[in-house]
GROMACS .gro file of C-alpha atoms in nm:
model
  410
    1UNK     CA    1   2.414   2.192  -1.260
    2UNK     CA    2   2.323   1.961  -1.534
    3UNK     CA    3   2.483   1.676  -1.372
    4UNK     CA    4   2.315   1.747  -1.067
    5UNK     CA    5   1.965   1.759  -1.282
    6UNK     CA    6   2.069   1.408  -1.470
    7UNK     CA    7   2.125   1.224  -1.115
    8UNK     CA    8   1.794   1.395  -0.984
    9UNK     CA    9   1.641   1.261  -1.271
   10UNK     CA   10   1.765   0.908  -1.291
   11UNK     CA   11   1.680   0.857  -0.921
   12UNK     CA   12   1.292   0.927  -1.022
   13UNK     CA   13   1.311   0.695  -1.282
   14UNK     CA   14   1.444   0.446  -1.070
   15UNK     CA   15   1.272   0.495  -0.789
   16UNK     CA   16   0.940   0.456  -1.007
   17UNK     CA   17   1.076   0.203  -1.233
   18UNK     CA   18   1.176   0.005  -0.896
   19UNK     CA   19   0.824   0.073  -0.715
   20UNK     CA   20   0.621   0.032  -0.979
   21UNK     CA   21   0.798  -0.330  -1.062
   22UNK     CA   22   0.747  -0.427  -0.661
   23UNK     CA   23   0.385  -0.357  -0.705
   24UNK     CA   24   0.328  -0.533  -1.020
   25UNK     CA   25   0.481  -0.868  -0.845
   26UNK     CA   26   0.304  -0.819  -0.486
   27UNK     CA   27  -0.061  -0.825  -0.720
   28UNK     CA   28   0.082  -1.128  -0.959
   29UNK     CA   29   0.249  -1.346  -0.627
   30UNK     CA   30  -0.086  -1.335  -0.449
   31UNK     CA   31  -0.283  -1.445  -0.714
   32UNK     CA   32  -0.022  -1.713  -0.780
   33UNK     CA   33  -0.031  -1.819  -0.385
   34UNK     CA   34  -0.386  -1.872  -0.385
   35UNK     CA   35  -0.403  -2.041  -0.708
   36UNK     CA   36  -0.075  -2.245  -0.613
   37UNK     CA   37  -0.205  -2.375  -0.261
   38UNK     CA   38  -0.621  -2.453  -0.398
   39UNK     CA   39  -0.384  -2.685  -0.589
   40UNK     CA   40  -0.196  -2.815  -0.362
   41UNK     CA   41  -0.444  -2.915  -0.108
   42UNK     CA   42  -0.788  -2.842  -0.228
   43UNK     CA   43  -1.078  -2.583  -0.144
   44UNK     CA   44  -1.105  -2.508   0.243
   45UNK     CA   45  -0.904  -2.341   0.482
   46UNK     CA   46  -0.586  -2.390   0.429
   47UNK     CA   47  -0.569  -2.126   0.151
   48UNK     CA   48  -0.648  -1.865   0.447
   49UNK     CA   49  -0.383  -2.044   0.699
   50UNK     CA   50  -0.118  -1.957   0.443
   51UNK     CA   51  -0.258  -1.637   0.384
   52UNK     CA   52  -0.303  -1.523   0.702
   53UNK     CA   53   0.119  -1.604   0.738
   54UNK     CA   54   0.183  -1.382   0.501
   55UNK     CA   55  -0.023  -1.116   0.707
   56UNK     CA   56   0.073  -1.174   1.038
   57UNK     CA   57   0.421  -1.119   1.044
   58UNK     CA   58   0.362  -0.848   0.788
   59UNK     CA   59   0.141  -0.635   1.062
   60UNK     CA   60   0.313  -0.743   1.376
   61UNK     CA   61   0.663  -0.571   1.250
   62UNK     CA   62   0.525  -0.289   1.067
   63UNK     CA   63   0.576  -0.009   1.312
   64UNK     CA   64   0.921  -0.172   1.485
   65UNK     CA   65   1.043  -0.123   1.086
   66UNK     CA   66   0.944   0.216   1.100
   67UNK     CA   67   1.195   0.302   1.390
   68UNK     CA   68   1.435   0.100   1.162
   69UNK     CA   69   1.369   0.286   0.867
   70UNK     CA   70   1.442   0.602   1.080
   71UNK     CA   71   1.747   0.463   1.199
   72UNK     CA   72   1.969   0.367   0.940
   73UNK     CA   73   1.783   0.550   0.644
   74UNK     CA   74   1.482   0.412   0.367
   75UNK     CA   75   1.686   0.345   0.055
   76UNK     CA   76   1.920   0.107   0.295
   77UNK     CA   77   1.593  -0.101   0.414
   78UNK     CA   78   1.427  -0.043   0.109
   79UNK     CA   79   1.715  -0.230  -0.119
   80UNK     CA   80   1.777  -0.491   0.168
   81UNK     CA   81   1.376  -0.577   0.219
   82UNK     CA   82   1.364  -0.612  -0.203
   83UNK     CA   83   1.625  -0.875  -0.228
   84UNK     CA   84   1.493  -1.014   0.117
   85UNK     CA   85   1.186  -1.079  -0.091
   86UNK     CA   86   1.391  -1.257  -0.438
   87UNK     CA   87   1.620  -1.455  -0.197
   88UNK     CA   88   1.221  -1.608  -0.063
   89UNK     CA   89   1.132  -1.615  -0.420
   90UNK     CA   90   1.442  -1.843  -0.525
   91UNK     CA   91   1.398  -2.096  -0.222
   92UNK     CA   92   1.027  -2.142  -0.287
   93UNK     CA   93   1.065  -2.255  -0.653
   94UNK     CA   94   1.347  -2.415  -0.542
   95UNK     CA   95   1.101  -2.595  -0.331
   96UNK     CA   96   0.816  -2.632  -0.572
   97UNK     CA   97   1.037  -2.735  -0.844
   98UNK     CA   98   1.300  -2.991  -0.655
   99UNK     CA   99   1.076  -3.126  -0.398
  100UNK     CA  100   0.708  -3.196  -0.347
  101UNK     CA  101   0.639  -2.894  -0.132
  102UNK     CA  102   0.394  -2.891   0.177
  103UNK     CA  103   0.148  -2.610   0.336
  104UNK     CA  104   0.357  -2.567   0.640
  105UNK     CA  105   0.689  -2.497   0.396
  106UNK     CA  106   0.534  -2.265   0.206
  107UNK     CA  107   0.331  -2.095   0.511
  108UNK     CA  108   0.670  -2.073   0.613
  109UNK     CA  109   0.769  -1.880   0.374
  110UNK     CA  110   0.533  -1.700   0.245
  111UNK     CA  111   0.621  -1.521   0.637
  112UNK     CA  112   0.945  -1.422   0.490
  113UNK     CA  113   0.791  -1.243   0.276
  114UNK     CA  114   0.534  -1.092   0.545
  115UNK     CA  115   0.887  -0.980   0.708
  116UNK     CA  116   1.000  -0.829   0.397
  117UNK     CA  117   0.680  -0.636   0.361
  118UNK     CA  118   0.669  -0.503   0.648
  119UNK     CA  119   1.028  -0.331   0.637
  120UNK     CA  120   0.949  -0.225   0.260
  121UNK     CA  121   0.646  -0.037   0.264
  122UNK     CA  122   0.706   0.185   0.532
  123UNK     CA  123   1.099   0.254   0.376
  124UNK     CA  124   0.960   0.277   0.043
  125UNK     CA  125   0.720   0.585   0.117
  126UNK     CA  126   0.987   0.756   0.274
  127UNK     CA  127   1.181   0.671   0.064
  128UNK     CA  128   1.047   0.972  -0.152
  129UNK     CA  129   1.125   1.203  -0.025
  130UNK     CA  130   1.531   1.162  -0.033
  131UNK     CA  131   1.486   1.113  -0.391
  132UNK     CA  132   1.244   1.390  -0.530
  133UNK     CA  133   1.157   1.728  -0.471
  134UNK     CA  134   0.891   1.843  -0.236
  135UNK     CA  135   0.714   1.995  -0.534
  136UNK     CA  136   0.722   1.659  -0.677
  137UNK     CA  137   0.630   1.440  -0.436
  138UNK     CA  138   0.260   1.441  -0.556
  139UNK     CA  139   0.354   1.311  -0.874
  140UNK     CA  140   0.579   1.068  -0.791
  141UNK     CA  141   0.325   0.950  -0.551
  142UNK     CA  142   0.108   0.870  -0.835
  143UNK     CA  143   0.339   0.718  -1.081
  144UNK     CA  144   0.394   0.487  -0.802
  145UNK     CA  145   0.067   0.433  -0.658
  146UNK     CA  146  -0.070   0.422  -1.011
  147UNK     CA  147   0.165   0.165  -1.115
  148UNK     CA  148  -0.010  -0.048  -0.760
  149UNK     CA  149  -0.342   0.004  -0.908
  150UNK     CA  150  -0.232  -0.104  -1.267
  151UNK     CA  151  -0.112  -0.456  -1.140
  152UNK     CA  152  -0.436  -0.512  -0.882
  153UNK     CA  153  -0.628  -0.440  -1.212
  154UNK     CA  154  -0.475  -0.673  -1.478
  155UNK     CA  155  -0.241  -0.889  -1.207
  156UNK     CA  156  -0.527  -1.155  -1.145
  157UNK     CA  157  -0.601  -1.216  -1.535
  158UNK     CA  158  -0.215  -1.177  -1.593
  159UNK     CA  159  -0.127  -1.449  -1.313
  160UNK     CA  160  -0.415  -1.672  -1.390
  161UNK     CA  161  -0.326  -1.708  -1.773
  162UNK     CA  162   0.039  -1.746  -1.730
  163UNK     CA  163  -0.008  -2.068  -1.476
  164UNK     CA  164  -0.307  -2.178  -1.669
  165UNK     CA  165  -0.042  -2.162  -1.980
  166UNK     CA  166   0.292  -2.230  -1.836
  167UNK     CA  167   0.222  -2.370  -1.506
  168UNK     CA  168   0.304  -2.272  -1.173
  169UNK     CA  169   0.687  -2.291  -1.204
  170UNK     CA  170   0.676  -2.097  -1.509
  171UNK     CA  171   0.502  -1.858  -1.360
  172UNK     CA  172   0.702  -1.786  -1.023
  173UNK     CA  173   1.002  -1.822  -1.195
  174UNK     CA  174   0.856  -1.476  -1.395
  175UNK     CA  175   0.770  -1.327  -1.103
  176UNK     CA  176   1.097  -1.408  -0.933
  177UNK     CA  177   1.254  -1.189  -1.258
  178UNK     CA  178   1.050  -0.890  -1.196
  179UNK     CA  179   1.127  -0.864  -0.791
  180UNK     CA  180   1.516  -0.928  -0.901
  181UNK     CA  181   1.476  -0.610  -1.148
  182UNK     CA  182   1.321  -0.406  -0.843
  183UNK     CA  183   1.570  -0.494  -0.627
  184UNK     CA  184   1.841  -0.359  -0.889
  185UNK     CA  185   1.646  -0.108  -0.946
  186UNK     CA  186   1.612   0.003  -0.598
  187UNK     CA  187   1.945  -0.070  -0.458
  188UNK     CA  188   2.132   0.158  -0.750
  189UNK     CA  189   1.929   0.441  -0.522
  190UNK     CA  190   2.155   0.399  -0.235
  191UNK     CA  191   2.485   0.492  -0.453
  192UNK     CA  192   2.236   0.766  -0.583
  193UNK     CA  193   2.175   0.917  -0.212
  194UNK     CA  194   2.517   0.888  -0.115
  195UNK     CA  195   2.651   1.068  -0.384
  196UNK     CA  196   2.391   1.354  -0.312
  197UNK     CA  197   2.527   1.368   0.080
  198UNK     CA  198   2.873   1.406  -0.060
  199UNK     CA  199   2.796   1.687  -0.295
  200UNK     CA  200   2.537   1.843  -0.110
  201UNK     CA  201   2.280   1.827  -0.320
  202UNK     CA  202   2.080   1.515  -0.146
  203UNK     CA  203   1.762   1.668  -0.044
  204UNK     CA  204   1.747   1.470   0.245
  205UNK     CA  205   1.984   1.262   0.447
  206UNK     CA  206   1.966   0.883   0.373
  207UNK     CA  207   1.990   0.817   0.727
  208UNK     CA  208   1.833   0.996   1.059
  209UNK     CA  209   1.953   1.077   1.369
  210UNK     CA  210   1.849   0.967   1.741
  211UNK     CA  211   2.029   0.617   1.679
  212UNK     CA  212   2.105   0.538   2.069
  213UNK     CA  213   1.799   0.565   2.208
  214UNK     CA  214   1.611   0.290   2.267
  215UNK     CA  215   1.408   0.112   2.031
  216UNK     CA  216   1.089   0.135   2.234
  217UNK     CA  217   1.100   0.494   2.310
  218UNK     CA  218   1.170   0.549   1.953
  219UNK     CA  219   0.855   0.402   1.910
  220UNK     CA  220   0.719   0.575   2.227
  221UNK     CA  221   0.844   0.913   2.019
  222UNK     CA  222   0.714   0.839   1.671
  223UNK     CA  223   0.362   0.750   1.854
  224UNK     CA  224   0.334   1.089   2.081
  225UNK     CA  225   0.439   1.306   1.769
  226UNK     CA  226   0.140   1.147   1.546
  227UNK     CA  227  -0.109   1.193   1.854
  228UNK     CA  228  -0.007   1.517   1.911
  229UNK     CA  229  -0.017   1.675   1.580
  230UNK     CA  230  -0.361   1.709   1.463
  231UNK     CA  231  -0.318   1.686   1.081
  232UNK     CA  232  -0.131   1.338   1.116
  233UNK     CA  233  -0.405   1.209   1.349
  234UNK     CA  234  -0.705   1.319   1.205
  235UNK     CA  235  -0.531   1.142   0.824
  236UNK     CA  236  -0.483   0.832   1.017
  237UNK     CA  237  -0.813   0.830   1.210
  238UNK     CA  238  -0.966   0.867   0.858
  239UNK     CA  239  -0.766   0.573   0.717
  240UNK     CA  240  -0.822   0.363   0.957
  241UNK     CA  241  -1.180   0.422   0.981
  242UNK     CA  242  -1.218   0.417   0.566
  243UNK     CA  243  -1.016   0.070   0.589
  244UNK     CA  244  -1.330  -0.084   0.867
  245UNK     CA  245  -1.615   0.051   0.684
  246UNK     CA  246  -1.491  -0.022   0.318
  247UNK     CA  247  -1.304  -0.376   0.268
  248UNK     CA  248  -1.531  -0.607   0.449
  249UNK     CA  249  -1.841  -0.514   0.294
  250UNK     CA  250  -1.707  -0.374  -0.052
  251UNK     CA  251  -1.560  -0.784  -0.072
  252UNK     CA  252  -1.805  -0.990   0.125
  253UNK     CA  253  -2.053  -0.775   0.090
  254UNK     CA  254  -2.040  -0.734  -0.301
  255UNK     CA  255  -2.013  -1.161  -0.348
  256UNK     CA  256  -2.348  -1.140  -0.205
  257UNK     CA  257  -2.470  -0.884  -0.399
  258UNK     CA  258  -2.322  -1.062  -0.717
  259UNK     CA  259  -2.539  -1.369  -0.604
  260UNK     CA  260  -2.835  -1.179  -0.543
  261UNK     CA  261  -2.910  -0.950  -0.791
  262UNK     CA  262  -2.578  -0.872  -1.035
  263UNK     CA  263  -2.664  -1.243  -1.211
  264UNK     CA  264  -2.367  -1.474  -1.012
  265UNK     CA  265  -2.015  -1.482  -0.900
  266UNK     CA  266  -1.871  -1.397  -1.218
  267UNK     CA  267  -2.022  -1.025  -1.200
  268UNK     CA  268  -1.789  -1.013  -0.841
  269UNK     CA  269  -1.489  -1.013  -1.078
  270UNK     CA  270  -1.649  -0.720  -1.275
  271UNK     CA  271  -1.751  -0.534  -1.021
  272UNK     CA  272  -1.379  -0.554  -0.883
  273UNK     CA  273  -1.207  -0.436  -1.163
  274UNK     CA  274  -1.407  -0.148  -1.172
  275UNK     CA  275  -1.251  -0.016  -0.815
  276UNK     CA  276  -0.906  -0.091  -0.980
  277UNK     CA  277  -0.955   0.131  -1.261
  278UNK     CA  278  -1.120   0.374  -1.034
  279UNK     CA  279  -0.811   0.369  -0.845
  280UNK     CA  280  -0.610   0.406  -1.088
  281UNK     CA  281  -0.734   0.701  -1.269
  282UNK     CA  282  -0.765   0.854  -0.925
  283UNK     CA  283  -0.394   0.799  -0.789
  284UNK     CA  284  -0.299   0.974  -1.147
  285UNK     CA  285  -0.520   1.268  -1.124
  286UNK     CA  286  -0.432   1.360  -0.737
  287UNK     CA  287  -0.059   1.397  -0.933
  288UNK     CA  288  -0.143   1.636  -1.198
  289UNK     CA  289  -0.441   1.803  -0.978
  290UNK     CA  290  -0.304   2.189  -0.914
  291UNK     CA  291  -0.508   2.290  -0.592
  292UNK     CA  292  -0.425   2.513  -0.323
  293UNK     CA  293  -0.688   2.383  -0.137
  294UNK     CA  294  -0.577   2.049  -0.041
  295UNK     CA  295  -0.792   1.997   0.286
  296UNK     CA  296  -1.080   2.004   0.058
  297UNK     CA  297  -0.917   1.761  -0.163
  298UNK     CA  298  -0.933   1.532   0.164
  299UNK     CA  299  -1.239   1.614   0.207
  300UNK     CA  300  -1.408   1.476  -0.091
  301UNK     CA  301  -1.188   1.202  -0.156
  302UNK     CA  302  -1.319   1.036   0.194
  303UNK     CA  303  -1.672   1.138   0.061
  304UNK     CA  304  -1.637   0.989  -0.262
  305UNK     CA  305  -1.591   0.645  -0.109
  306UNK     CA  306  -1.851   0.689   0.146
  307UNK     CA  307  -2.087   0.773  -0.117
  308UNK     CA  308  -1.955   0.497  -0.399
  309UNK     CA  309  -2.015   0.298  -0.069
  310UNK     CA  310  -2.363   0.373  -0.010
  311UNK     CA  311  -2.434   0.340  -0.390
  312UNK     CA  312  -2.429   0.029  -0.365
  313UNK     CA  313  -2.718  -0.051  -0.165
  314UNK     CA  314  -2.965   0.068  -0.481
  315UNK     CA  315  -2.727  -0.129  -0.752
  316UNK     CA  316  -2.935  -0.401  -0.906
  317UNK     CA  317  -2.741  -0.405  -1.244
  318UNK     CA  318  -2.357  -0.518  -1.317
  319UNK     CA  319  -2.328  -0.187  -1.497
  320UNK     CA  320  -2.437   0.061  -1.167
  321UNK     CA  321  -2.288  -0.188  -0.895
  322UNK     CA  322  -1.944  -0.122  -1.138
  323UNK     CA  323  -1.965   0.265  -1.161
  324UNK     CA  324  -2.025   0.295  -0.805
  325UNK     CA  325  -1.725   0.079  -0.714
  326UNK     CA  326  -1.535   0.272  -0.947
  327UNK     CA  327  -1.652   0.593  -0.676
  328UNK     CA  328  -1.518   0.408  -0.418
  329UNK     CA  329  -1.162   0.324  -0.636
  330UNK     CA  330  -1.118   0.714  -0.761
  331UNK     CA  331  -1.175   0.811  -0.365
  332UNK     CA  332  -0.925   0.610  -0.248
  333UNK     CA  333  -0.660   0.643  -0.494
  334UNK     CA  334  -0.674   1.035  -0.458
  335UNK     CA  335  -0.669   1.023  -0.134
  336UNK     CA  336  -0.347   0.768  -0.079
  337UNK     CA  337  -0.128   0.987  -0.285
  338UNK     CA  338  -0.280   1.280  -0.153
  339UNK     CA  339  -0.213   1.185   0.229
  340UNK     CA  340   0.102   1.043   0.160
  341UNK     CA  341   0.236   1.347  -0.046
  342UNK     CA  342   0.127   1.552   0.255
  343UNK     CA  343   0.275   1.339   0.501
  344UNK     CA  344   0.591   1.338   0.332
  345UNK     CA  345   0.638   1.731   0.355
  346UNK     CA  346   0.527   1.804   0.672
  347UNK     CA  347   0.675   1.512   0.884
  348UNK     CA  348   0.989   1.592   1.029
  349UNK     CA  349   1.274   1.355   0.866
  350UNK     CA  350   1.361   1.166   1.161
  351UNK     CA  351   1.009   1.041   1.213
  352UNK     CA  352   0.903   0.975   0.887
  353UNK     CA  353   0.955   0.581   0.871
  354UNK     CA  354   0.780   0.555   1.192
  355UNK     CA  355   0.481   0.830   1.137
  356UNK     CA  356   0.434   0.579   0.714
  357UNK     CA  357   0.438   0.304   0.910
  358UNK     CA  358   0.143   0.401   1.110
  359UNK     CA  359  -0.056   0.477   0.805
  360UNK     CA  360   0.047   0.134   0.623
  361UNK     CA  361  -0.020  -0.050   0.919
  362UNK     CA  362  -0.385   0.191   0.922
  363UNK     CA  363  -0.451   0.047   0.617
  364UNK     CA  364  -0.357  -0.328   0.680
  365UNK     CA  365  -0.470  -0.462   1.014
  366UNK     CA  366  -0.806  -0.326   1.051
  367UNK     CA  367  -0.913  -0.603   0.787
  368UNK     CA  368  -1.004  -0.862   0.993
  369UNK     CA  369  -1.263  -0.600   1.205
  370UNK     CA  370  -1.393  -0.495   0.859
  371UNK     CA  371  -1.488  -0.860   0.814
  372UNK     CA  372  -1.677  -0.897   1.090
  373UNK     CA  373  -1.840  -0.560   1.070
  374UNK     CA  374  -1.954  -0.727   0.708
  375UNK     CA  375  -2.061  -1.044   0.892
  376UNK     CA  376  -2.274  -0.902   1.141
  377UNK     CA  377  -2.470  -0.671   0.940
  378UNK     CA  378  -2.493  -0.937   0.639
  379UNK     CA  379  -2.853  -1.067   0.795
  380UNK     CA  380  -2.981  -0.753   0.780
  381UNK     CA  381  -2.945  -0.740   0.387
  382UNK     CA  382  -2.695  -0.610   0.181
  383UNK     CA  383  -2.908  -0.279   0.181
  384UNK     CA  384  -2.844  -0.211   0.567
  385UNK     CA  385  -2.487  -0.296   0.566
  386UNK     CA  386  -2.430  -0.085   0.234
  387UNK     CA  387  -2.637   0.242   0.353
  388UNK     CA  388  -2.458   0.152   0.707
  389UNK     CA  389  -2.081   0.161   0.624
  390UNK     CA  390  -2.105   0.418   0.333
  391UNK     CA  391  -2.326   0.655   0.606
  392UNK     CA  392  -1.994   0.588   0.873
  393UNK     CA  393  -1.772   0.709   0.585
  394UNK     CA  394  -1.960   0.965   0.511
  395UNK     CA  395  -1.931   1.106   0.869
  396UNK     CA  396  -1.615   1.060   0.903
  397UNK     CA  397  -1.600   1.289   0.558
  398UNK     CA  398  -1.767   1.574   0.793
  399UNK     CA  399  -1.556   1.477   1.107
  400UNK     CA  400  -1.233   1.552   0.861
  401UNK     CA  401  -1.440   1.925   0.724
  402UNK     CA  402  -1.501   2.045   1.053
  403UNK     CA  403  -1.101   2.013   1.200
  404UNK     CA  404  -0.944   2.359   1.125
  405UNK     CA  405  -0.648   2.162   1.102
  406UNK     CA  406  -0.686   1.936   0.806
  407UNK     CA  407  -0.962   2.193   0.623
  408UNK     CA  408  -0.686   2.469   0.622
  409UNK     CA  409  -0.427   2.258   0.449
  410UNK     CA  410  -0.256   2.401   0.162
   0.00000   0.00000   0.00000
């Protein structure tokens, strides 16, 4: 029994360690792609052309890598997507260093990494649950999505003073190290799992079931079961709704409002770091929260944003636009690991990767509407588009209290 414990144990810790590293270089590798390609070809728009090849490939694949993840298990995609990502690491300083490296190269690459993305993040959340006890998914959830909010928070400052210190090789060459110790980190798991199958005491198989059919109605399947079940649709409608009304104008919006009345750009970069350390402190107290009453929980993290949201449109001080980003950071940390603990336990196993996949790609592709939702109401005044989106999020906070469904969750 005690081995069992020690094995059960040392997968969490690896699974965390391995997570928590993977975050820490997604934050410090975009910061040191934007800074990397302003210096190779200047301010304009080439920063978002390589950018956007990051995302593309990144969204497009998402939910075909949750019928893969389904197929031949997470911690198998989840090990082969992290040293996917060091092998891109290696040829791109390979390229910086050895040659003098153009945009298309490392737009080229930097969709490698888009591919790796897309077959990690929906294999590392279910991932989870082959790993850790349903009790403890919560938890883990938070170590995890704590250890995410941690790097968006200090990653910038962390990536900017290393290249401004050591340059850019220096600095990718660090970064390269970290995704190399996830990888190890992450691929020891699939030993781990294994080992649990053969002694029973996996609780979950690695890999599911349904292999031959095809990939599309796998898809077809994973699409009809989140439709059809109202707690999984009304969590992704939310999502996806939060993810419209929050990004465009919480980042476009709040540059303007920096310029207007916060005192200039540099109170953006304030402002900011305020929603990271709201989001941290709220992925880490939706792990150690106790609640039976978790549809409430739901509830008022989706209100929180709406009204951190809102807040903003009577900010007129660095100090206030901060704590009301903050709102808007402790809402949406809460509710990630709270929807994703949730999600874990109640999905059946063999849908899992495709059902995660949905919510990452939820979270990820609406971004581009969200900007233009920003752009439109921007003429109005900052006021308007503020009171606007936070008012949209703060129906959709009702919408989510009146379904029996999600307000009876326990």
């Amino acid at each position: 029994m005690s081995d069992v414990l020690t094995t059960e144990r040392r997968g969490q810790v690896r699974l965390v360690v391995g997570q928590g590293l993977a975050a820490v270089v997604d934050a410090l590798f975009l910061i040191w792609l934007t800074l990397y390609v302003l210096e190779l070809s200047g301010p304009g728009a080439t920063t978002g052309f390589v950018l956007v090849a990051v995302a593309l490939p990144r969204a497009a694949l998402l939910l075909p890598a949750g019928v893969l993840v389904d197929r031949i298990g997470p911690t198998r995609v989840v090990a082969a997507a992290s040293w996917l990502r060091v092998a891109v690491l290696l040829a791109l300083g390979a390229l910086v260093v050895l040659t003098s490296p153009t945009v298309t190269g490392i737009a080229l690459l930097g969709g490698l990494l888009g591919v790796a993305d897309a077959a990690y993040f929906p294999a590392a959340l279910a991932l989870l649950p082959t790993v850790v006890p349903t009790e403890k998914l919560a938890r883990v959830n938070a170590l995890v999505q704590g250890a995410e909010s941690g790097g968006d928070l200090v990653g910038p400052a962390v990536a900017a003073g290393i290249v401004a210190a050591a340059g850019f090789e220096v600095a990718l060459g660090g970064i390269t190290v970290l995704a190399a110790l996830a990888a190890l980190a992450l691929s020891a798991l699939v030993r781990l799992v294994r080992r649990g199958q053969r002694t029973g005491t996996g609780d979950v198989p690695d890999a599911a079931g349904g292999g031959r059919e095809s990939s599309a109605r796998a898809l077809a399947e994973g699409l009809r079961f989140a439709w059809h079940a109202p707690v999984v649709r009304g969590m992704l409608a939310a999502v996806a709704l939060i993810n419209i009304a929050v990004v465009g104008p919480v980042i476009v919006g709040g540059a303007v409002l920096a310029d207007q009345r916060l005192g200039g750009a540099g109170a953006l970069g304030v402002v900011l770091s305020g929603f990271g350390a709201g989001s941290l402190a709220g992925a880490l107290a939706a792990g150690w929260w106790t609640s039976s009453r978790r549809g409430l929980l739901v509830v008022g993290g989706v209100a929180a944003i709406g009204a951190g949201v809102a807040g903003l449109a009577a900010a007129t001080h660095v100090a206030a636009a901060t704590a009301v980003v903050s709102l808007v950071g402790l809402g949406s940390g809460f509710l990630g690991v709270v929807i994703v603990a949730t999600l874990q336990e109640r999905v059946p196993e063999g849908l899992l990767g495709r059902v995660l996949s949905l919510v990452v790609l939820a979270t990820v592709a609406f971004d581009p509407f969200s900007y233009v939702i920003a752009g439109v109401l921007l003429p109005y005044g900052t006021t308007t588009l503020f009171l606007t989106c936070g008012g949209a999020v703060l129906a959709c906070a009702a919408l989510v209290a009146a379904s029996p469904a999600i307000r009876s969750l326990r």
